[in-house]
Amino acid sequence: MRLQYIFIFILACFSFGVFAQDMEQYTSPWEGKITNSNTFSLAIEIDGILSGNPMVTIANDSVILKKQFEKAENKSIRFNVGENLSFEGSFSKENNQINGFIKSGILLYHVKLNKIKADSFRGVWNILMVDELKSQRFYLSVENGSGNEFQAYPFFGDNRFTGTWCRNFQKKNDTIYFSDGKTGLNFKGKLLNEKIKLSIYLDEYIITEIVLYKSVTDWFIGDFKTNKNQKTYQILRLDTMEKLIATDSLPNTHSVLVLKQGKTIYENYFGGYTNSIPHDTRSVSKSVSSAMVGIAKDKGLFANVNQSVFDFLPREYQVYRDTLKSNIDIKSLLTMSSGLDAIDFGVEGVSKGSEGNYQNSPDWTKTIMSAPMLYKPNTVANYGSANPHLLGIAIDSIVSEPLAMFMDTNLFSKLGISNYIIQTDNVGNPYFGGGMYLTPRDMGKFGQLYLQQGRWEGEQIVSEDWVEDSFKNYRNLENTIDKNGYGYLWWHKDYLVNDRIVKSIEARGTGGQYIFVIPALEVVVVITSGNYRNGKFQQPEFIVENFILPSVLN
């Protein structure tokens, strides 16, 4: 009997130790090491699709998951691996390739699976955007711990991955849970004495485990040297610019690409970036959204840009139609002049309107359409991502296939663009307000398409009329520092170079993502950057005006 009491006492002490951890004692910076730099570069293989017994396998250095799924009709391929992980695609005409999207978190990763044998297709999915981590260090910041309450934010030593958006923080007994809303990765941390055993999952399937210890030194993230083997083109000499980038006088410049008459005359990458890494273009992809509206119009899917947005909105939003809002048409959305209280925050440092609210609401479209009107449509322009979001809702309502596939079929595949990622909205459709990931070379292709009046390799992808209308200056953006002129989701800017005014039409994204289209010089410039918090988001304009344009004109 005495032994039984001793056992109960020991068990009680053990249970108290396991279940009574206060998250305050774990509130600290933690760090560990990812064992393999290719851990998040995943091979995806589909077998048996033609024979009728399809199986999907996802693996890194070991098999992560293997699952059978039902064959879809026609050439379509669809399967769900878990609650937040799915695939949708189709066969090429020759049946030698599967082209589609992996949906994980809020991202649609475009992948191509090539035929490797009779009934087997294989491709690569880089869930962190890079094919190999330059640093295997992993960090976890556990914050605001008290009892069972906490927040936890993971950081990778390779900052070319743009970071996580973590949420759903929970603690059960001796284990913490949280998830990344962006990539869809799930995290599970076992709380141990002086360490945390962290497991990272793809849905419910484990990818890797990392043992974390409390950090004793400052974290070291990024600061990678330029890859000497990275192929660069330097017909154009920009030595001074490169020295300033190297000395951090032009901080966080990731890439510079210059095309003249369709030919690359300068291309360089900095800080470990390469030509194969899709960059977070932020609002640059608003201009891509404009192209998709134009393509839909060219195909006769809607009549003209003067149509009311209510012609496209689902029934549940028709309740917001009134005399003034019924005048919100496609053109007003393209020119940021819907009149809705939808002012953006961050790109030019302006104040928040409903822009700060709709992305935190369960129904983005409802929040936008219920916002008050500030102006009559097509009279005053205020930059805001709510406007192109409504364009995405409109175009999705008139295409016969998933919107992402419509975008790929009618734009990206025709430009030879396959290594890209689309951010989705709150219901999983492509978000026309921004957030697409493209390589700088592919950004250059898109700029060149518009410089060539919508033609690419002999094919008219976007009509010449649409490009011309897109590049017009309709009105100035009242809530921007420079009061820039604005077209169909394209910015206007004039540069003074050697007493000459050079006009540029630009796709812009916060942090310093730019595509400059300069028709008079037949030049396209692409610059990507990482200046999200230091106020230098317009640094590419300085680079173009002081280094690139003077070199081109000379």
Coordinates of C-alpha atoms in Angstrom, one line a residue:
M1 CA 0.0 0.0 0.0
R2 CA 2.9 2.4 0.8
L3 CA 4.4 1.8 -2.6
Q4 CA 1.1 2.6 -4.2
Y5 CA 1.0 6.0 -2.4
I6 CA 4.6 6.7 -3.4
F7 CA 3.7 5.9 -7.0
I8 CA 0.7 8.2 -6.9
F9 CA 2.8 11.0 -5.4
I10 CA 5.5 10.6 -8.1
L11 CA 2.8 10.6 -10.8
A12 CA 1.2 13.7 -9.3
C13 CA 4.5 15.5 -9.3
F14 CA 5.2 14.4 -12.9
S15 CA 1.7 15.6 -14.0
F16 CA 2.2 18.9 -12.3
G17 CA 5.5 19.4 -14.1
V18 CA 3.9 18.4 -17.4
F19 CA 0.6 20.3 -17.3
A20 CA 1.5 23.3 -15.2
Q21 CA 4.1 25.0 -17.4
D22 CA 3.6 28.7 -17.4
M23 CA 4.3 30.1 -20.8
E24 CA 6.0 33.0 -19.1
Q25 CA 9.0 30.8 -18.5
Y26 CA 9.2 30.1 -22.2
T27 CA 8.9 33.7 -23.3
S28 CA 12.3 34.1 -24.9
P29 CA 14.1 33.9 -28.3
W30 CA 14.9 30.3 -29.2
E31 CA 17.1 28.9 -31.9
G32 CA 18.1 25.6 -33.6
K33 CA 19.2 24.2 -36.9
I34 CA 17.4 22.6 -39.8
T35 CA 19.2 19.5 -40.7
N36 CA 18.9 19.7 -44.5
S37 CA 19.0 22.9 -46.6
N38 CA 16.6 21.3 -49.1
T39 CA 14.0 20.3 -46.5
F40 CA 11.4 22.7 -47.9
S41 CA 12.1 22.0 -51.5
L42 CA 9.6 19.3 -52.1
A43 CA 9.3 16.7 -54.9
I44 CA 5.7 16.1 -55.9
E45 CA 5.0 13.0 -58.0
I46 CA 1.7 11.7 -59.5
D47 CA 1.6 8.1 -60.6
G48 CA -1.2 6.0 -62.2
I49 CA -3.2 9.0 -63.4
L50 CA -3.7 7.5 -66.9
S51 CA -4.4 4.0 -65.7
G52 CA -7.1 5.2 -63.3
N53 CA -5.4 4.5 -60.0
P54 CA -3.8 7.9 -59.3
M55 CA -1.4 8.3 -56.3
V56 CA 0.3 11.5 -55.2
T57 CA 3.6 11.5 -53.3
I58 CA 5.3 14.5 -51.7
A59 CA 8.8 14.1 -50.4
N60 CA 12.0 15.8 -49.3
D61 CA 14.8 13.5 -48.2
S62 CA 12.1 11.1 -47.1
V63 CA 8.4 10.6 -48.0
I64 CA 6.2 13.1 -46.3
L65 CA 2.9 11.8 -47.6
K66 CA 1.5 9.3 -50.1
K67 CA -2.2 9.3 -50.8
Q68 CA -4.5 7.9 -53.4
F69 CA -7.2 10.0 -55.0
E70 CA -10.1 9.7 -57.4
K71 CA -9.5 10.4 -61.1
A72 CA -11.4 13.5 -62.3
E73 CA -13.3 13.8 -65.6
N74 CA -11.7 14.9 -68.9
K75 CA -8.2 16.2 -68.5
S76 CA -8.8 17.8 -65.1
I77 CA -6.8 16.6 -62.0
R78 CA -8.1 17.6 -58.6
F79 CA -7.3 16.2 -55.1
N80 CA -7.4 17.3 -51.5
V81 CA -4.6 16.1 -49.3
G82 CA -5.9 17.8 -46.2
E83 CA -8.0 20.6 -44.9
N84 CA -5.6 23.3 -46.2
L85 CA -3.7 21.5 -48.9
S86 CA -5.0 20.7 -52.4
F87 CA -4.1 20.5 -56.1
E88 CA -5.9 21.5 -59.3
G89 CA -4.5 21.2 -62.7
S90 CA -4.8 19.6 -66.2
F91 CA -2.8 17.7 -68.8
S92 CA -1.1 19.5 -71.7
K93 CA -2.3 18.8 -75.2
E94 CA 0.5 16.2 -75.7
N95 CA -0.3 14.5 -72.3
N96 CA 3.4 14.9 -71.4
Q97 CA 2.9 17.5 -68.6
I98 CA 0.5 18.3 -65.8
N99 CA 0.1 22.1 -65.3
G100 CA -1.6 23.4 -62.2
F101 CA -1.6 24.9 -58.7
I102 CA -0.9 23.6 -55.2
K103 CA -3.1 25.5 -52.8
S104 CA -1.5 25.7 -49.3
G105 CA -2.4 28.4 -46.9
I106 CA -3.3 31.6 -48.8
L107 CA -0.9 30.8 -51.7
L108 CA -1.4 29.1 -55.0
Y109 CA 1.9 27.7 -56.1
H110 CA 2.1 27.1 -59.8
V111 CA 3.8 23.8 -60.6
K112 CA 4.6 21.9 -63.7
L113 CA 4.9 18.1 -63.5
N114 CA 6.8 16.6 -66.3
K115 CA 6.3 13.0 -67.6
I116 CA 9.2 10.9 -66.4
K117 CA 7.9 7.5 -67.5
A118 CA 4.8 5.9 -68.9
D119 CA 2.3 6.9 -66.2
S120 CA 4.4 9.1 -63.8
F121 CA 4.7 12.8 -63.6
R122 CA 7.2 14.7 -61.3
G123 CA 7.8 18.3 -60.4
V124 CA 9.3 20.5 -57.6
W125 CA 7.4 22.6 -55.1
N126 CA 9.5 25.2 -53.2
I127 CA 7.2 26.0 -50.3
L128 CA 9.6 28.7 -49.0
M129 CA 10.1 30.1 -52.6
V130 CA 13.8 29.3 -52.6
D131 CA 15.2 26.0 -53.9
E132 CA 17.8 25.7 -51.2
L133 CA 18.2 27.5 -47.9
K134 CA 21.5 29.4 -47.7
S135 CA 21.3 29.3 -43.9
Q136 CA 20.0 26.4 -41.9
R137 CA 19.5 28.4 -38.8
F138 CA 16.0 28.6 -37.4
Y139 CA 14.7 31.0 -34.8
L140 CA 11.5 31.2 -32.8
S141 CA 10.4 34.2 -30.8
V142 CA 7.9 33.2 -28.1
E143 CA 6.2 36.3 -26.9
N144 CA 3.7 37.6 -24.3
G145 CA 3.6 34.3 -22.4
S146 CA 1.4 34.0 -19.4
G147 CA -0.2 30.8 -18.2
N148 CA -1.5 29.1 -21.4
E149 CA -1.4 32.3 -23.4
F150 CA 1.4 33.1 -25.9
Q151 CA 2.3 34.1 -29.4
A152 CA 5.1 32.4 -31.4
Y153 CA 6.8 33.7 -34.5
P154 CA 9.3 31.6 -36.5
F155 CA 12.1 33.1 -38.5
F156 CA 14.4 31.4 -41.0
G157 CA 18.0 32.4 -41.2
D158 CA 17.5 32.7 -44.9
N159 CA 15.6 36.0 -45.2
R160 CA 15.0 35.5 -49.0
F161 CA 11.9 33.7 -47.7
T162 CA 9.5 36.6 -47.0
G163 CA 8.3 35.3 -43.6
T164 CA 5.3 33.7 -42.0
W165 CA 1.9 35.1 -40.9
C166 CA 1.3 33.1 -37.7
R167 CA -2.0 32.7 -35.9
N168 CA -4.1 30.2 -34.0
F169 CA -1.9 30.0 -30.9
Q170 CA -3.0 27.2 -28.6
K171 CA -1.5 25.3 -25.6
K172 CA -2.6 21.9 -24.6
N173 CA -0.9 20.4 -21.6
D174 CA 2.9 20.4 -22.5
T175 CA 2.5 21.2 -26.2
I176 CA 2.0 24.4 -28.1
Y177 CA 0.4 24.7 -31.5
F178 CA 0.3 27.5 -34.1
S179 CA 0.0 27.8 -37.9
D180 CA 1.2 30.0 -40.7
G181 CA -1.7 31.4 -42.6
K182 CA 0.5 32.3 -45.6
T183 CA 2.2 29.0 -46.5
G184 CA -0.2 26.7 -44.6
L185 CA 2.6 25.2 -42.5
N186 CA 1.6 24.0 -39.1
F187 CA 3.9 24.0 -36.0
K188 CA 3.8 21.8 -32.9
G189 CA 6.2 22.4 -30.0
K190 CA 6.8 20.0 -27.2
L191 CA 7.8 22.0 -24.1
L192 CA 10.7 20.3 -22.4
N193 CA 13.2 21.3 -19.7
E194 CA 15.3 24.1 -21.1
K195 CA 14.3 23.3 -24.7
I196 CA 11.5 23.0 -27.2
K197 CA 11.1 20.1 -29.7
L198 CA 9.5 21.8 -32.6
S199 CA 7.8 19.8 -35.4
I200 CA 6.8 21.4 -38.7
Y201 CA 3.9 19.9 -40.6
L202 CA 2.4 20.1 -44.1
D203 CA -1.3 19.9 -43.1
E204 CA -1.1 16.8 -40.7
Y205 CA 2.1 15.3 -42.3
I206 CA 5.4 16.0 -40.6
I207 CA 8.2 17.7 -42.7
T208 CA 11.0 18.1 -40.2
E209 CA 11.8 18.4 -36.5
I210 CA 14.1 21.0 -34.8
V211 CA 15.3 21.1 -31.3
L212 CA 15.4 24.7 -30.0
Y213 CA 17.4 26.1 -27.1
K214 CA 17.3 29.6 -25.7
S215 CA 19.3 32.1 -27.7
V216 CA 22.4 33.4 -26.0
T217 CA 23.6 35.7 -28.8
D218 CA 21.9 38.0 -31.2
W219 CA 20.2 36.3 -34.2
F220 CA 22.0 36.5 -37.6
I221 CA 19.5 36.6 -40.5
G222 CA 20.4 37.1 -44.1
D223 CA 23.3 39.3 -45.3
F224 CA 24.3 36.8 -48.0
K225 CA 27.0 37.6 -50.6
T226 CA 26.1 37.8 -54.3
N227 CA 26.4 34.4 -55.9
K228 CA 29.5 34.6 -58.1
N229 CA 28.2 31.9 -60.4
Q230 CA 25.0 33.9 -61.0
K231 CA 24.9 34.8 -64.7
T232 CA 24.7 38.6 -65.2
Y233 CA 24.6 40.8 -68.2
Q234 CA 26.5 44.1 -68.0
I235 CA 26.5 45.6 -71.4
L236 CA 25.3 48.7 -69.5
R237 CA 27.9 49.8 -66.9
L238 CA 26.4 50.7 -63.5
D239 CA 29.6 50.5 -61.4
T240 CA 28.6 53.4 -59.0
M241 CA 25.2 51.9 -58.3
E242 CA 26.8 48.5 -57.6
K243 CA 29.3 50.0 -55.1
L244 CA 26.5 51.9 -53.3
I245 CA 24.5 48.6 -53.1
A246 CA 27.5 46.8 -51.8
T247 CA 28.2 49.4 -49.1
D248 CA 24.5 49.4 -48.1
S249 CA 24.0 53.0 -49.3
L250 CA 21.2 51.7 -51.4
P251 CA 20.0 49.2 -48.9
N252 CA 18.1 46.0 -49.5
T253 CA 18.3 46.1 -53.3
H254 CA 17.7 42.6 -54.4
S255 CA 17.8 42.8 -58.2
V256 CA 18.2 45.2 -61.1
L257 CA 17.3 44.2 -64.6
V258 CA 17.3 46.5 -67.7
L259 CA 15.9 45.6 -71.1
K260 CA 16.5 47.7 -74.3
Q261 CA 14.4 46.9 -77.3
G262 CA 13.6 43.6 -75.8
K263 CA 17.2 42.6 -75.1
T264 CA 18.8 42.4 -71.7
I265 CA 21.5 44.9 -71.3
Y266 CA 22.0 44.7 -67.6
E267 CA 21.0 42.1 -65.0
N268 CA 22.4 41.6 -61.5
Y269 CA 21.3 40.1 -58.2
F270 CA 22.4 41.1 -54.7
G271 CA 22.2 39.7 -51.2
G272 CA 21.9 36.1 -52.3
Y273 CA 19.0 36.6 -54.6
T274 CA 19.0 34.8 -58.0
N275 CA 17.1 34.8 -61.3
S276 CA 15.2 31.7 -60.2
I277 CA 13.7 33.0 -56.9
P278 CA 10.1 34.4 -57.2
H279 CA 10.0 37.7 -55.5
D280 CA 7.1 39.1 -53.5
T281 CA 6.0 41.8 -55.9
R282 CA 3.3 43.2 -53.6
S283 CA 1.1 45.7 -55.5
V284 CA 3.1 45.3 -58.7
S285 CA 0.6 42.5 -59.4
K286 CA -2.2 45.1 -59.5
S287 CA -0.9 45.9 -63.0
V288 CA -1.1 42.1 -63.8
S289 CA -4.7 42.2 -62.6
S290 CA -5.4 45.1 -65.0
A291 CA -4.1 42.9 -67.8
M292 CA -6.5 40.1 -66.8
V293 CA -9.4 42.5 -66.9
G294 CA -8.3 43.6 -70.4
I295 CA -7.9 40.0 -71.6
A296 CA -11.4 39.2 -70.3
K297 CA -12.8 42.2 -72.2
D298 CA -10.9 41.3 -75.4
K299 CA -12.6 37.8 -75.2
G300 CA -16.0 39.4 -75.0
L301 CA -16.7 38.3 -71.5
F302 CA -18.0 41.7 -70.6
A303 CA -19.1 44.6 -72.9
N304 CA -17.2 47.6 -71.7
V305 CA -15.5 49.3 -68.7
N306 CA -18.6 51.5 -68.1
Q307 CA -20.6 48.5 -66.8
S308 CA -21.6 48.8 -63.1
V309 CA -19.7 46.5 -60.7
F310 CA -23.2 45.3 -59.6
D311 CA -23.6 43.6 -62.9
F312 CA -20.9 41.2 -61.7
L313 CA -21.4 40.9 -57.9
P314 CA -23.1 37.9 -56.4
R315 CA -26.7 38.3 -55.2
E316 CA -25.9 38.8 -51.5
Y317 CA -24.1 42.0 -52.3
Q318 CA -26.9 43.6 -54.4
V319 CA -28.4 45.0 -51.2
Y320 CA -25.7 47.7 -51.2
R321 CA -26.7 49.0 -54.5
D322 CA -28.0 52.6 -54.3
T323 CA -28.1 55.5 -56.6
L324 CA -24.5 56.5 -56.0
K325 CA -22.9 53.1 -55.6
S326 CA -24.6 51.8 -58.8
N327 CA -22.3 54.2 -60.7
I328 CA -19.2 52.3 -59.5
D329 CA -18.1 50.8 -62.8
I330 CA -15.1 48.8 -64.0
K331 CA -13.3 51.9 -65.1
S332 CA -13.6 53.6 -61.7
L333 CA -12.1 50.5 -60.1
L334 CA -9.2 50.4 -62.6
T335 CA -8.4 54.1 -62.0
M336 CA -8.8 54.0 -58.2
S337 CA -11.7 56.4 -58.4
S338 CA -14.6 54.3 -57.2
G339 CA -15.4 56.9 -54.5
L340 CA -15.5 54.3 -51.8
D341 CA -13.8 54.9 -48.5
A342 CA -11.1 52.5 -49.5
I343 CA -7.8 54.4 -49.0
D344 CA -4.6 52.4 -48.9
F345 CA -2.0 52.5 -46.2
G346 CA 1.7 51.9 -46.6
V347 CA 2.6 52.5 -50.2
E348 CA 2.8 56.2 -49.9
G349 CA 2.3 56.7 -46.2
V350 CA -1.3 57.8 -46.3
S351 CA -4.0 57.4 -43.7
K352 CA -6.2 54.3 -43.4
G353 CA -9.8 54.1 -44.5
S354 CA -11.7 50.9 -44.8
E355 CA -8.5 49.5 -46.3
G356 CA -7.4 48.8 -42.8
N357 CA -10.7 46.9 -42.1
Y358 CA -11.7 44.7 -44.9
Q359 CA -8.8 42.2 -44.8
N360 CA -9.5 41.6 -41.1
S361 CA -13.2 40.9 -41.8
P362 CA -14.7 37.5 -42.6
D363 CA -16.3 38.9 -45.8
W364 CA -14.0 41.3 -47.6
T365 CA -16.5 42.2 -50.3
K366 CA -19.3 42.9 -47.8
T367 CA -17.0 45.2 -45.8
I368 CA -15.9 47.1 -48.9
M369 CA -19.4 47.5 -50.4
S370 CA -20.9 48.6 -47.1
A371 CA -18.2 51.4 -46.7
P372 CA -19.5 54.9 -47.2
M373 CA -19.0 56.8 -50.4
L374 CA -16.5 59.7 -50.2
Y375 CA -16.9 60.9 -53.8
K376 CA -19.0 60.4 -56.9
P377 CA -17.4 57.6 -59.0
N378 CA -14.9 58.6 -61.7
T379 CA -14.2 62.0 -60.1
V380 CA -11.4 61.6 -57.4
A381 CA -8.7 59.0 -57.3
N382 CA -7.4 57.6 -54.0
Y383 CA -5.0 54.6 -54.1
G384 CA -6.6 51.6 -52.4
S385 CA -6.4 47.8 -52.8
A386 CA -10.1 47.4 -52.2
N387 CA -10.7 48.6 -55.8
P388 CA -8.8 45.9 -57.6
H389 CA -10.2 43.3 -55.1
L390 CA -13.6 44.1 -56.5
L391 CA -12.2 43.6 -60.0
G392 CA -11.1 40.1 -59.1
I393 CA -14.6 39.3 -57.8
A394 CA -16.0 40.7 -61.1
I395 CA -13.7 38.7 -63.4
D396 CA -14.1 35.5 -61.4
S397 CA -17.9 35.8 -62.0
I398 CA -17.5 35.7 -65.8
V399 CA -14.8 33.1 -66.5
S400 CA -15.8 29.5 -67.1
E401 CA -12.7 28.0 -65.4
P402 CA -10.9 28.6 -62.1
L403 CA -9.6 32.2 -62.2
A404 CA -6.0 31.0 -61.6
M405 CA -6.2 28.7 -64.5
F406 CA -7.6 31.5 -66.7
M407 CA -4.7 33.7 -65.7
D408 CA -2.2 30.9 -66.5
T409 CA -3.7 29.9 -69.8
N410 CA -4.2 33.4 -71.2
L411 CA -1.2 35.3 -69.9
F412 CA 1.5 33.4 -68.0
S413 CA 1.9 30.3 -70.1
K414 CA 2.0 32.5 -73.3
L415 CA 4.8 34.5 -71.8
G416 CA 6.7 31.4 -70.8
I417 CA 6.2 32.1 -67.1
S418 CA 5.8 29.0 -64.9
N419 CA 7.8 29.7 -61.7
Y420 CA 5.3 31.9 -59.9
I421 CA 2.9 32.1 -56.9
I422 CA -0.5 33.8 -56.6
Q423 CA -1.8 35.1 -53.2
T424 CA -5.5 34.4 -52.6
D425 CA -8.3 36.3 -51.0
N426 CA -10.4 35.3 -48.1
V427 CA -12.3 32.7 -50.2
G428 CA -9.3 31.2 -51.9
N429 CA -9.5 33.0 -55.3
P430 CA -6.6 35.0 -56.8
Y431 CA -6.3 38.4 -55.0
F432 CA -6.3 41.2 -57.5
G433 CA -5.1 43.6 -54.9
G434 CA -1.5 42.3 -54.9
G435 CA 0.8 39.7 -53.5
M436 CA 1.9 37.7 -56.5
Y437 CA 5.5 36.2 -56.5
L438 CA 7.4 36.6 -59.8
T439 CA 11.0 36.3 -60.8
P440 CA 12.6 39.6 -62.0
R441 CA 13.0 38.1 -65.5
D442 CA 9.3 37.3 -65.6
M443 CA 8.5 40.8 -64.3
G444 CA 10.6 42.1 -67.2
K445 CA 8.6 39.9 -69.7
F446 CA 5.4 41.5 -68.4
G447 CA 6.8 45.0 -68.8
Q448 CA 8.0 44.2 -72.3
L449 CA 4.6 42.8 -73.2
Y450 CA 3.1 46.3 -72.5
L451 CA 6.0 48.1 -74.2
Q452 CA 5.2 46.0 -77.3
Q453 CA 1.5 47.1 -77.2
G454 CA 0.4 43.7 -75.9
R455 CA 2.2 41.5 -78.5
W456 CA 4.5 38.6 -77.6
E457 CA 6.4 36.5 -80.1
G458 CA 3.9 37.4 -82.8
E459 CA 0.7 36.9 -80.8
Q460 CA -1.6 39.6 -79.5
I461 CA -2.0 38.6 -75.9
V462 CA -3.6 41.9 -74.7
S463 CA -5.2 44.1 -77.3
E464 CA -3.3 47.2 -78.4
D465 CA -6.4 49.3 -77.4
W466 CA -6.3 48.0 -73.9
V467 CA -2.6 48.8 -73.5
E468 CA -3.2 52.3 -74.9
D469 CA -6.1 52.9 -72.5
S470 CA -4.1 51.4 -69.6
F471 CA -1.3 53.9 -70.1
K472 CA -3.5 57.0 -70.2
N473 CA -3.3 59.4 -67.3
Y474 CA -6.9 59.7 -66.1
R475 CA -6.4 61.7 -62.9
N476 CA -3.9 62.1 -60.0
L477 CA -3.9 60.0 -56.9
E478 CA -4.8 62.5 -54.2
N479 CA -3.6 60.4 -51.3
T480 CA 0.0 59.9 -52.5
I481 CA 3.0 62.0 -51.7
D482 CA 3.8 62.9 -55.4
K483 CA 0.1 63.1 -56.5
N484 CA 1.1 60.7 -59.3
G485 CA -1.0 60.4 -62.4
Y486 CA -2.7 57.0 -62.7
G487 CA -4.0 54.8 -65.5
Y488 CA -5.6 51.4 -65.4
L489 CA -3.6 50.2 -62.3
W490 CA -0.4 51.8 -63.7
W491 CA 1.4 54.7 -62.1
H492 CA 2.8 57.7 -64.0
K493 CA 6.1 59.4 -63.2
D494 CA 8.4 61.9 -65.0
Y495 CA 12.2 61.9 -64.4
L496 CA 14.6 64.7 -65.2
V497 CA 17.8 63.4 -66.7
N498 CA 20.4 65.8 -68.3
D499 CA 17.7 68.5 -68.7
R500 CA 15.5 66.0 -70.5
I501 CA 12.0 64.9 -69.2
V502 CA 11.7 61.1 -69.4
K503 CA 8.2 59.7 -69.0
S504 CA 7.7 56.4 -67.3
I505 CA 4.7 54.1 -66.7
E506 CA 5.1 51.9 -63.7
A507 CA 3.9 48.9 -61.8
R508 CA 4.7 49.5 -58.1
G509 CA 4.7 47.5 -54.9
T510 CA 5.5 48.4 -51.4
G511 CA 9.0 47.7 -50.2
G512 CA 10.5 48.8 -53.5
Q513 CA 9.1 46.5 -56.2
Y514 CA 9.0 48.2 -59.6
I515 CA 8.5 47.6 -63.3
F516 CA 9.4 50.8 -65.2
V517 CA 8.1 50.9 -68.8
I518 CA 9.7 53.8 -70.7
P519 CA 8.3 53.9 -74.3
A520 CA 10.3 56.8 -75.6
L521 CA 13.6 54.9 -74.9
E522 CA 12.2 51.4 -75.6
V523 CA 13.4 50.4 -72.2
V524 CA 12.0 48.3 -69.4
V525 CA 13.6 48.3 -65.9
V526 CA 12.8 45.9 -63.1
I527 CA 14.0 46.5 -59.5
T528 CA 13.1 44.4 -56.5
S529 CA 13.9 45.3 -52.9
G530 CA 13.2 44.6 -49.3
N531 CA 12.6 48.1 -47.8
Y532 CA 9.4 47.5 -46.0
R533 CA 9.9 49.3 -42.8
N534 CA 12.7 51.9 -43.3
G535 CA 10.8 54.4 -45.5
K536 CA 12.9 53.7 -48.6
F537 CA 10.2 52.1 -50.6
Q538 CA 10.7 54.7 -53.4
Q539 CA 14.4 54.0 -53.6
P540 CA 14.1 52.4 -57.1
E541 CA 13.0 55.7 -58.5
F542 CA 16.2 57.2 -57.2
I543 CA 18.2 54.4 -58.8
V544 CA 16.5 54.8 -62.2
E545 CA 16.8 58.6 -62.3
N546 CA 20.4 58.8 -61.1
F547 CA 22.1 55.7 -62.5
I548 CA 20.1 53.8 -65.1
L549 CA 18.6 56.5 -67.2
P550 CA 21.8 58.6 -67.5
S551 CA 23.6 55.4 -68.6
V552 CA 21.0 54.5 -71.1
L553 CA 20.9 58.0 -72.6
N554 CA 24.7 58.1 -72.8

